[in-house]
Coordinates of C-alpha atoms in Angstrom, one line a residue:
M1 CA -16.1 46.4 -21.5
P2 CA -12.7 45.9 -18.7
K3 CA -14.1 48.7 -16.6
R4 CA -17.8 47.0 -16.4
L5 CA -16.4 43.4 -15.5
I6 CA -14.4 44.9 -13.2
S7 CA -17.3 46.6 -11.5
K8 CA -19.3 43.5 -11.4
I9 CA -16.9 41.2 -9.3
K10 CA -16.2 44.7 -7.3
D11 CA -20.2 44.1 -6.8
L12 CA -19.8 40.3 -6.2
I13 CA -17.0 40.5 -3.6
S14 CA -19.1 43.4 -1.8
S15 CA -22.4 41.3 -1.9
N16 CA -20.4 38.3 0.0
G17 CA -18.7 40.5 2.6
S18 CA -18.2 44.6 3.7
H19 CA -15.3 44.9 0.7
Q20 CA -14.2 48.0 -0.5
P21 CA -13.2 48.1 -4.1
K22 CA -10.5 50.8 -3.4
A23 CA -7.1 49.9 -2.2
R24 CA -6.2 49.7 1.5
V25 CA -2.6 50.3 2.0
I26 CA -1.2 49.1 5.3
G27 CA 1.9 50.4 6.9
S28 CA 4.5 48.5 8.1
S29 CA 3.8 49.8 11.6
E30 CA 0.0 48.1 11.8
H31 CA 0.3 45.0 9.6
G32 CA 3.0 43.4 11.8
F33 CA 4.2 41.3 8.3
R34 CA 7.8 40.7 9.6
P35 CA 11.0 41.7 7.2
E36 CA 13.1 39.0 8.8
T37 CA 11.1 36.2 6.9
L38 CA 11.8 37.7 3.3
N39 CA 13.6 35.4 1.2
P40 CA 16.7 37.2 -0.5
N41 CA 16.5 35.9 -3.9
A42 CA 12.9 36.8 -3.7
V43 CA 13.9 40.4 -2.8
T44 CA 16.8 40.6 -5.8
V45 CA 14.1 39.4 -8.5
I46 CA 11.7 42.6 -7.0
E47 CA 14.9 44.7 -7.1
T48 CA 16.2 44.0 -10.5
L49 CA 12.2 44.6 -11.8
T50 CA 12.0 48.2 -10.2
A51 CA 15.1 49.0 -11.4
A52 CA 14.1 48.0 -14.7
G53 CA 11.1 50.3 -14.2
H54 CA 8.7 47.5 -13.9
E55 CA 6.0 47.2 -10.7
A56 CA 6.9 44.2 -8.6
Y57 CA 5.4 42.8 -5.6
L58 CA 5.0 39.7 -2.9
V59 CA 1.8 38.2 -3.2
G60 CA 0.1 35.0 -1.9
G61 CA 0.9 32.9 0.5
C62 CA 3.9 34.4 1.8
I63 CA 2.3 37.4 2.8
R64 CA -0.9 35.2 4.3
D65 CA 1.7 32.7 6.1
S66 CA 3.6 35.9 7.8
L67 CA 0.7 37.5 9.2
L68 CA -0.3 34.3 10.9
G69 CA 3.1 33.8 12.1
K70 CA 3.9 30.7 10.0
T71 CA 7.7 30.6 8.4
P72 CA 6.8 31.5 4.3
K73 CA 8.0 28.5 2.5
D74 CA 7.4 29.7 -1.2
F75 CA 7.8 33.4 -2.4
D76 CA 5.6 34.4 -5.6
V77 CA 6.5 37.8 -7.1
A78 CA 3.7 39.6 -9.7
T79 CA 4.5 42.0 -11.9
S80 CA 3.7 44.1 -14.8
A81 CA 6.7 43.1 -17.0
H82 CA 5.6 40.6 -19.3
P83 CA 7.2 37.3 -19.4
E84 CA 9.8 38.0 -22.5
E85 CA 10.6 41.4 -20.2
I86 CA 11.3 39.2 -17.2
K87 CA 13.3 36.5 -19.3
A88 CA 15.4 39.2 -20.9
L89 CA 16.4 40.5 -17.3
F90 CA 17.6 37.2 -16.0
R91 CA 20.0 35.2 -17.3
N92 CA 18.7 32.4 -14.6
C93 CA 14.7 32.8 -16.1
R94 CA 13.1 30.1 -17.8
L95 CA 9.5 30.5 -19.1
I96 CA 7.0 27.8 -18.2
G97 CA 3.2 26.8 -19.1
R98 CA 0.7 27.1 -21.8
R99 CA -2.4 27.6 -20.1
F100 CA -1.0 30.1 -17.3
R101 CA 2.7 31.3 -18.3
L102 CA 4.8 31.9 -15.7
A103 CA 8.9 32.7 -15.3
H104 CA 10.7 30.6 -12.9
V105 CA 14.1 32.5 -12.2
R106 CA 16.7 29.7 -10.1
F107 CA 19.2 30.3 -7.6
G108 CA 20.8 26.9 -7.8
R109 CA 18.3 24.6 -6.2
E110 CA 15.9 27.5 -5.2
I111 CA 13.1 28.7 -7.6
I112 CA 11.2 32.5 -7.4
E113 CA 8.5 32.1 -9.5
V114 CA 7.3 35.4 -11.4
A115 CA 3.8 36.0 -13.0
T116 CA 2.4 39.0 -15.1
F117 CA -0.4 41.0 -13.6
R118 CA -3.5 39.2 -15.1
G119 CA -6.2 41.0 -16.5
C120 CA -10.1 40.7 -17.4
H121 CA -10.8 37.9 -20.5
S122 CA -12.6 40.7 -22.3
K123 CA -9.1 42.1 -23.1
A124 CA -8.5 39.3 -25.7
G125 CA -9.4 39.5 -28.9
S126 CA -12.7 37.1 -29.8
N127 CA -10.2 35.7 -32.2
D128 CA -7.2 35.6 -30.1
K129 CA -7.0 31.6 -28.6
H130 CA -3.4 32.2 -27.7
Q131 CA -4.6 34.7 -24.4
S132 CA -7.6 33.1 -23.6
S133 CA -9.8 30.4 -24.3
Q134 CA -12.5 28.7 -22.3
S135 CA -14.0 24.8 -22.9
A136 CA -17.7 24.3 -22.8
Q137 CA -18.3 23.8 -19.0
G138 CA -16.8 27.5 -18.9
M139 CA -13.1 25.9 -17.9
L140 CA -10.2 28.4 -18.7
L141 CA -8.0 26.5 -21.1
R142 CA -5.9 29.6 -21.2
D143 CA -5.6 33.0 -18.8
N144 CA -2.8 35.3 -20.4
V145 CA -4.5 38.1 -20.7
F146 CA -2.0 40.7 -18.9
G147 CA -3.6 43.4 -16.9
T148 CA -3.0 46.0 -13.8
L149 CA -2.2 45.4 -10.1
E150 CA -5.9 45.7 -9.5
E151 CA -6.8 43.7 -12.4
D152 CA -4.4 41.1 -10.6
A153 CA -6.1 41.0 -7.5
L154 CA -9.7 40.2 -8.6
R155 CA -8.6 38.1 -10.8
R156 CA -6.8 35.6 -7.4
D157 CA -8.8 32.7 -5.8
F158 CA -9.1 33.4 -2.5
T159 CA -9.2 37.2 -0.4
A160 CA -6.3 35.6 1.9
N161 CA -3.8 35.0 -1.1
A162 CA -4.6 39.0 -2.5
L163 CA -2.7 40.9 -0.5
Y164 CA 0.7 42.2 -2.2
Y165 CA 3.6 43.6 -0.7
R166 CA 5.6 46.6 -1.7
H167 CA 8.8 46.2 -0.6
S168 CA 10.3 50.0 -1.1
D169 CA 8.4 50.9 2.1
G170 CA 7.1 47.3 3.6
A171 CA 3.3 48.4 3.0
I172 CA 1.0 45.7 2.1
I173 CA -1.4 46.7 -0.7
D174 CA -5.2 45.0 -0.2
Y175 CA -7.9 45.6 -3.0
V176 CA -10.3 42.9 -1.5
N177 CA -10.5 43.0 2.4
G178 CA -8.2 39.7 2.6
F179 CA -6.1 41.4 5.6
D180 CA -9.2 41.4 7.8
D181 CA -10.0 38.0 6.4
I182 CA -6.6 36.8 7.6
Q183 CA -7.3 38.2 11.3
N184 CA -10.8 36.4 11.3
H185 CA -9.5 33.1 9.8
T186 CA -12.0 33.4 7.0
L187 CA -11.6 31.5 3.6
R188 CA -13.9 33.7 1.1
L189 CA -13.7 33.4 -3.1
I190 CA -13.4 36.5 -4.9
G191 CA -16.1 37.1 -7.4
D192 CA -19.1 34.7 -8.4
P193 CA -18.0 31.1 -6.3
E194 CA -19.7 29.2 -9.2
Q195 CA -18.5 30.8 -12.1
R196 CA -14.8 30.8 -10.5
Y197 CA -15.2 27.2 -9.9
K198 CA -16.2 26.2 -13.4
E199 CA -13.1 28.6 -14.8
D200 CA -10.8 26.3 -12.6
P201 CA -12.5 23.5 -10.4
V202 CA -9.2 22.9 -8.9
R203 CA -10.4 25.8 -6.6
M204 CA -12.3 23.5 -5.1
L205 CA -9.4 21.5 -4.0
R206 CA -7.6 24.5 -3.0
A207 CA -10.3 25.8 -0.8
I208 CA -10.2 22.3 0.7
R209 CA -6.4 22.4 1.6
F210 CA -6.4 26.2 2.7
A211 CA -9.4 25.4 5.1
A212 CA -7.7 22.1 6.5
K213 CA -4.3 23.7 6.5
L214 CA -4.7 27.2 7.9
G215 CA -8.2 26.2 10.3
F216 CA -9.7 28.6 8.4
K217 CA -13.5 28.7 7.8
M218 CA -15.2 29.0 4.8
T219 CA -18.0 31.8 3.9
A220 CA -21.2 30.6 3.1
S221 CA -21.2 31.2 -0.9
T222 CA -17.4 30.0 -0.8
E223 CA -18.4 26.2 0.3
K224 CA -22.0 25.8 -1.2
P225 CA -21.3 25.4 -4.9
I226 CA -18.4 23.0 -4.3
I227 CA -20.6 19.7 -4.0
E228 CA -23.0 20.9 -6.7
H229 CA -20.2 21.4 -8.9
A230 CA -17.9 18.4 -7.7
E231 CA -18.0 16.7 -11.2
L232 CA -16.4 19.3 -12.9
L233 CA -13.3 17.3 -11.4
G234 CA -13.3 15.0 -13.6
H235 CA -12.7 17.5 -16.3
I236 CA -9.3 18.1 -15.2
P237 CA -6.1 16.1 -16.3
P238 CA -5.4 13.1 -14.3
A239 CA -1.5 14.7 -14.0
R240 CA -2.8 17.7 -12.4
L241 CA -4.7 16.3 -10.3
F242 CA -1.9 14.1 -9.5
E243 CA 0.2 17.1 -8.3
E244 CA -2.7 18.5 -6.2
I245 CA -3.1 15.2 -4.3
Q246 CA 0.6 15.9 -3.0
K247 CA -0.8 19.1 -2.2
L248 CA -3.7 18.2 -0.2
F249 CA -2.3 15.3 1.4
L250 CA 1.4 16.2 2.1
S251 CA 0.6 19.9 3.8
G252 CA 0.4 18.6 7.2
A253 CA -3.0 18.3 7.1
A254 CA -4.2 15.2 5.7
E255 CA -6.4 14.1 8.6
N256 CA -8.3 17.1 7.8
V257 CA -8.1 17.3 4.3
W258 CA -9.4 13.5 3.9
R259 CA -12.3 14.5 6.2
L260 CA -13.3 17.0 4.3
L261 CA -12.9 15.9 1.0
K262 CA -15.7 12.8 1.6
Q263 CA -17.5 15.5 3.4
F264 CA -18.1 17.5 0.2
D265 CA -18.2 14.5 -1.8
I266 CA -14.9 15.4 -3.6
A267 CA -13.3 11.9 -2.8
P268 CA -14.8 9.8 -5.3
W269 CA -13.4 12.5 -7.9
L270 CA -9.9 11.5 -6.5
F271 CA -10.1 8.2 -5.3
P272 CA -13.4 6.3 -6.7
N273 CA -12.9 2.8 -5.1
S274 CA -11.3 4.0 -1.8
T275 CA -14.4 6.2 -0.2
P276 CA -16.8 4.2 2.2
D277 CA -19.3 4.2 -0.2
S278 CA -17.1 1.9 -2.7
N279 CA -15.7 0.1 -0.4
P280 CA -17.2 0.1 3.5
N281 CA -14.4 -2.2 4.8
P282 CA -14.1 -0.8 8.2
A283 CA -10.5 -2.5 8.2
Y284 CA -9.4 -0.4 4.9
Q285 CA -11.1 2.9 6.1
A286 CA -9.2 2.6 9.4
M287 CA -5.8 2.4 7.5
I288 CA -6.7 5.1 5.3
D289 CA -7.4 7.3 8.5
Q290 CA -4.3 6.0 9.9
I291 CA -2.1 6.8 7.4
M292 CA -3.2 10.3 7.7
I293 CA -2.5 10.7 11.0
N294 CA 0.8 9.0 10.8
T295 CA 1.6 11.3 7.4
D296 CA 1.1 14.7 9.5
L297 CA 3.0 13.3 11.8
R298 CA 5.9 12.5 9.6
I299 CA 5.3 16.1 8.4
A300 CA 5.8 17.9 11.6
Q301 CA 8.8 15.9 12.2
G302 CA 10.5 16.6 9.2
K303 CA 10.7 13.6 7.5
P304 CA 9.7 12.6 3.8
V305 CA 6.8 11.0 2.8
T306 CA 6.7 9.4 -0.7
P307 CA 3.4 9.6 -2.9
A308 CA 4.2 5.5 -3.4
F309 CA 3.7 4.4 0.1
L310 CA 0.4 7.1 0.3
F311 CA -1.0 5.1 -3.0
A312 CA -0.4 1.8 -1.3
V313 CA -2.3 2.2 1.4
M314 CA -5.1 4.3 -0.1
L315 CA -5.2 1.5 -2.6
W316 CA -4.9 -1.2 -1.0
G317 CA -8.4 -2.0 -0.1
P318 CA -9.6 -2.0 -3.8
L319 CA -6.8 -4.2 -4.2
M320 CA -7.7 -6.8 -1.9
Q321 CA -11.2 -6.7 -3.3
R322 CA -9.7 -7.3 -7.0
W323 CA -7.3 -10.2 -5.9
E324 CA -10.4 -12.0 -4.3
Q325 CA -12.3 -11.9 -7.6
V326 CA -9.0 -13.0 -9.9
K327 CA -8.4 -15.8 -7.4
A328 CA -11.7 -16.8 -7.3
S329 CA -11.5 -17.4 -11.2
G330 CA -9.2 -19.8 -10.2
V331 CA -5.3 -18.0 -10.6
P332 CA -3.0 -19.0 -8.2
P333 CA -2.2 -15.7 -5.3
V334 CA 1.2 -14.7 -6.9
P335 CA -0.4 -14.6 -10.0
A336 CA -3.6 -13.4 -9.1
M337 CA -1.5 -10.6 -7.2
Q338 CA -0.1 -9.3 -10.4
Q339 CA -3.1 -9.2 -12.3
A340 CA -5.0 -7.3 -9.4
I341 CA -2.1 -4.5 -8.8
Q342 CA -2.3 -4.1 -12.9
Y343 CA -6.4 -3.6 -12.4
T344 CA -6.2 -1.7 -9.4
I345 CA -3.5 1.3 -10.9
S346 CA -5.4 1.1 -14.2
D347 CA -8.4 1.8 -12.5
Q348 CA -7.2 4.5 -10.6
I349 CA -5.4 6.2 -13.2
K350 CA -8.1 7.2 -15.2
F351 CA -8.9 9.8 -12.7
T352 CA -5.5 10.7 -11.0
S353 CA -2.2 10.1 -13.0
I354 CA 0.9 7.8 -11.0
P355 CA 4.0 8.7 -12.6
K356 CA 6.7 6.0 -13.7
R357 CA 8.8 6.7 -10.8
F358 CA 6.1 6.0 -8.0
V359 CA 4.5 3.0 -10.2
I360 CA 7.2 0.8 -9.4
P361 CA 8.1 1.1 -5.7
L362 CA 3.9 1.3 -5.4
R363 CA 3.8 -2.5 -7.2
E364 CA 7.1 -3.9 -5.3
I365 CA 5.5 -2.6 -2.0
W366 CA 2.6 -4.4 -2.4
E367 CA 4.2 -7.7 -4.1
L368 CA 6.3 -8.1 -0.3
Q369 CA 3.1 -8.3 1.4
L370 CA 3.4 -11.7 0.4
K371 CA 6.7 -12.2 0.8
L372 CA 6.5 -11.3 4.4
P373 CA 5.0 -14.4 5.4
R374 CA 7.6 -17.0 4.3
R375 CA 10.6 -16.7 5.9
N376 CA 12.1 -20.1 5.7
G377 CA 15.8 -20.5 4.9
Q378 CA 17.6 -17.3 3.2
R379 CA 14.0 -15.7 2.6
A380 CA 13.9 -13.6 5.3
N381 CA 17.4 -12.2 4.7
R382 CA 16.5 -11.1 1.1
T383 CA 13.2 -9.4 2.1
L384 CA 15.1 -7.8 4.7
E385 CA 17.6 -6.3 2.2
H386 CA 15.0 -5.5 -0.5
P387 CA 15.1 -1.3 -1.0
R388 CA 11.2 -1.3 -0.4
F389 CA 11.2 -3.7 2.8
R390 CA 10.8 -0.4 5.6
A391 CA 7.7 0.6 3.2
A392 CA 5.9 -2.8 3.3
Y393 CA 6.8 -3.6 6.5
D394 CA 5.3 -0.1 7.8
L395 CA 2.3 -1.2 5.9
L396 CA 2.5 -4.8 7.3
L397 CA 2.0 -2.7 10.8
L398 CA -0.7 -0.8 9.7
R399 CA -2.6 -3.5 8.3
E400 CA -2.4 -5.2 11.7
S401 CA -3.3 -2.2 13.3
A402 CA -6.4 -2.1 11.2
D403 CA -7.2 -6.0 12.5
E404 CA -6.6 -7.6 8.7
T405 CA -5.2 -11.1 9.9
T406 CA -1.6 -11.5 9.9
P407 CA -1.1 -12.7 13.2
G408 CA 2.3 -12.2 14.7
L409 CA 4.0 -11.0 11.6
G410 CA 4.6 -7.7 12.5
E411 CA 5.8 -8.2 15.6
W412 CA 8.1 -11.0 14.3
W413 CA 9.4 -8.8 11.8
T414 CA 10.3 -5.7 14.3
Q415 CA 12.2 -8.1 16.3
Y416 CA 14.1 -9.6 13.5
Q417 CA 15.3 -6.1 12.0
E418 CA 17.0 -5.7 15.8
A419 CA 18.2 -8.9 16.0
D420 CA 22.0 -10.4 15.6
A421 CA 22.9 -12.7 13.0
A422 CA 22.8 -15.6 15.6
T423 CA 19.4 -14.5 16.8
R424 CA 18.0 -14.0 13.2
K425 CA 18.9 -17.5 12.4
A426 CA 17.3 -19.0 15.4
M427 CA 14.6 -16.8 14.6
V428 CA 13.9 -18.1 11.0
E429 CA 14.6 -22.2 12.4
Q430 CA 11.9 -21.8 15.0
Q431 CA 9.7 -20.2 13.0
Q432 CA 10.5 -23.3 10.3
S433 CA 9.8 -26.1 12.5
Q434 CA 6.3 -24.4 13.6
S435 CA 5.1 -23.8 9.8
P436 CA 3.3 -26.2 7.7
Q437 CA 6.2 -26.3 5.2
G438 CA 9.1 -26.5 7.7
K439 CA 7.4 -29.8 8.5
R440 CA 6.7 -31.4 5.4
R441 CA 8.8 -34.2 4.6
R442 CA 11.4 -33.8 2.1
G443 CA 10.8 -36.0 -1.3
H444 CA 13.0 -38.8 -2.6
R445 CA 15.4 -38.1 -4.5
R446 CA 14.7 -39.0 -8.1
R447 CA 16.3 -42.4 -8.9
P448 CA 18.8 -42.4 -11.8
R449 CA 17.2 -43.1 -15.0
R450 CA 18.2 -46.4 -16.3
R451 CA 19.9 -47.2 -19.3
N452 CA 18.4 -49.5 -22.2
S453 CA 21.0 -52.5 -22.4
N454 CA 19.8 -53.1 -26.0
S455 CA 20.5 -49.5 -26.9
N456 CA 24.3 -50.4 -24.5
S457 CA 24.7 -54.1 -27.0
N458 CA 24.1 -51.8 -30.1
S459 CA 26.5 -49.0 -29.1
N460 CA 29.4 -51.2 -27.8
S461 CA 28.9 -53.1 -31.1
K462 CA 29.2 -49.8 -33.1
N463 CA 32.3 -49.0 -31.1
S464 CA 34.3 -52.2 -32.0
Q465 CA 33.3 -52.4 -35.6
A466 CA 34.9 -49.1 -35.6
R467 CA 38.4 -50.1 -34.2
Q468 CA 38.5 -52.9 -36.5
N469 CA 38.1 -50.4 -39.6
N470 CA 40.3 -47.8 -38.1
P471 CA 43.1 -50.0 -36.3
G472 CA 45.7 -47.3 -36.2

């Protein structure tokens, strides 16, 4: 049964292109992989596993990126050793995952991910749900059937990610013609695309990420089922989709990613209230387009990007819609903003989770938008000293760049940050004199309440009587 399934997968691969089912061994003089890019900790893992009698190879993105002339970031190892055998060899190892069992070998702050060769699901017994199980929609709930190197290659998602580097002689092993696909900048899903997307709908997001990040063109068979099966993302846990969103938008190709998410009608399954269909306001769409450009620029410059700010921009349009609705019901602006924030976050986490460590700064960035126009007295200084001021200020500039009405506010805060104490004081005084609040007449002080004369008389009489009764 396993051989028949492997043969079927090979036939499907061949039907999608001119792939050869037999392994192609590409020598170091031919492939151009740069040994100097090898991670020494990954090499240590491979050498330890092979010394113990196991097969072990570098696999996936590190091989692909090196062949493309990029500097690899993540080094993954594929091995014939089972998770418990890996753990026995490394004191610094931790086993993780239930759906997909992995070993993390830690070297200080760095983690080398080690995975056992995956096999065909027909190897698992029909009653062994601990190894393999699927949902009614065909989604893999557990994928812990172990196999051979060849089976592992056929279980991977894209041909470009299915190359194995053999450290002993520097050769690359290719079962699915991934080497040629990398040279041709082609993104090809291994096996039957519909079945593979149903097994794990997140593969659709990975296809978009790789196409956007690497500049690869999807084959027709890889591309076509994405629009047809986008709704399968509704079966993915929101926490996993949040992790995928970070990979999508923080990979340095956010602008292309957002374009492809809209093109393939996947955006509504990630940000249902932020797409042009659900929120057609051109100002809000312009803000989203600009944050994608800015994010790519910051990534290219090696600067950090927090998901809290990304969500603050992506959900600004839905937040403003909610805010107007709540205010229309008679709620004052500030409480209305609090309610709108809660509604907006509650709507979003039905699709993608937002961890608490990001929800708190997200709320603060939004709340500061109401405080930025209020600059009288010490308010400007207090706002400037707020930990989220810089992110709130950046959101303000995005709002202005999208022609949202905040006349001169961004420029005022830009100058205020750069000014000395005396200039800041003068700016506040000038702004205060020009604002309606600054021109408002101060109300009269409340007149002290008059004491009741009868009460005073009664009190004095009682005190006098008390002195008479207590002469000492």
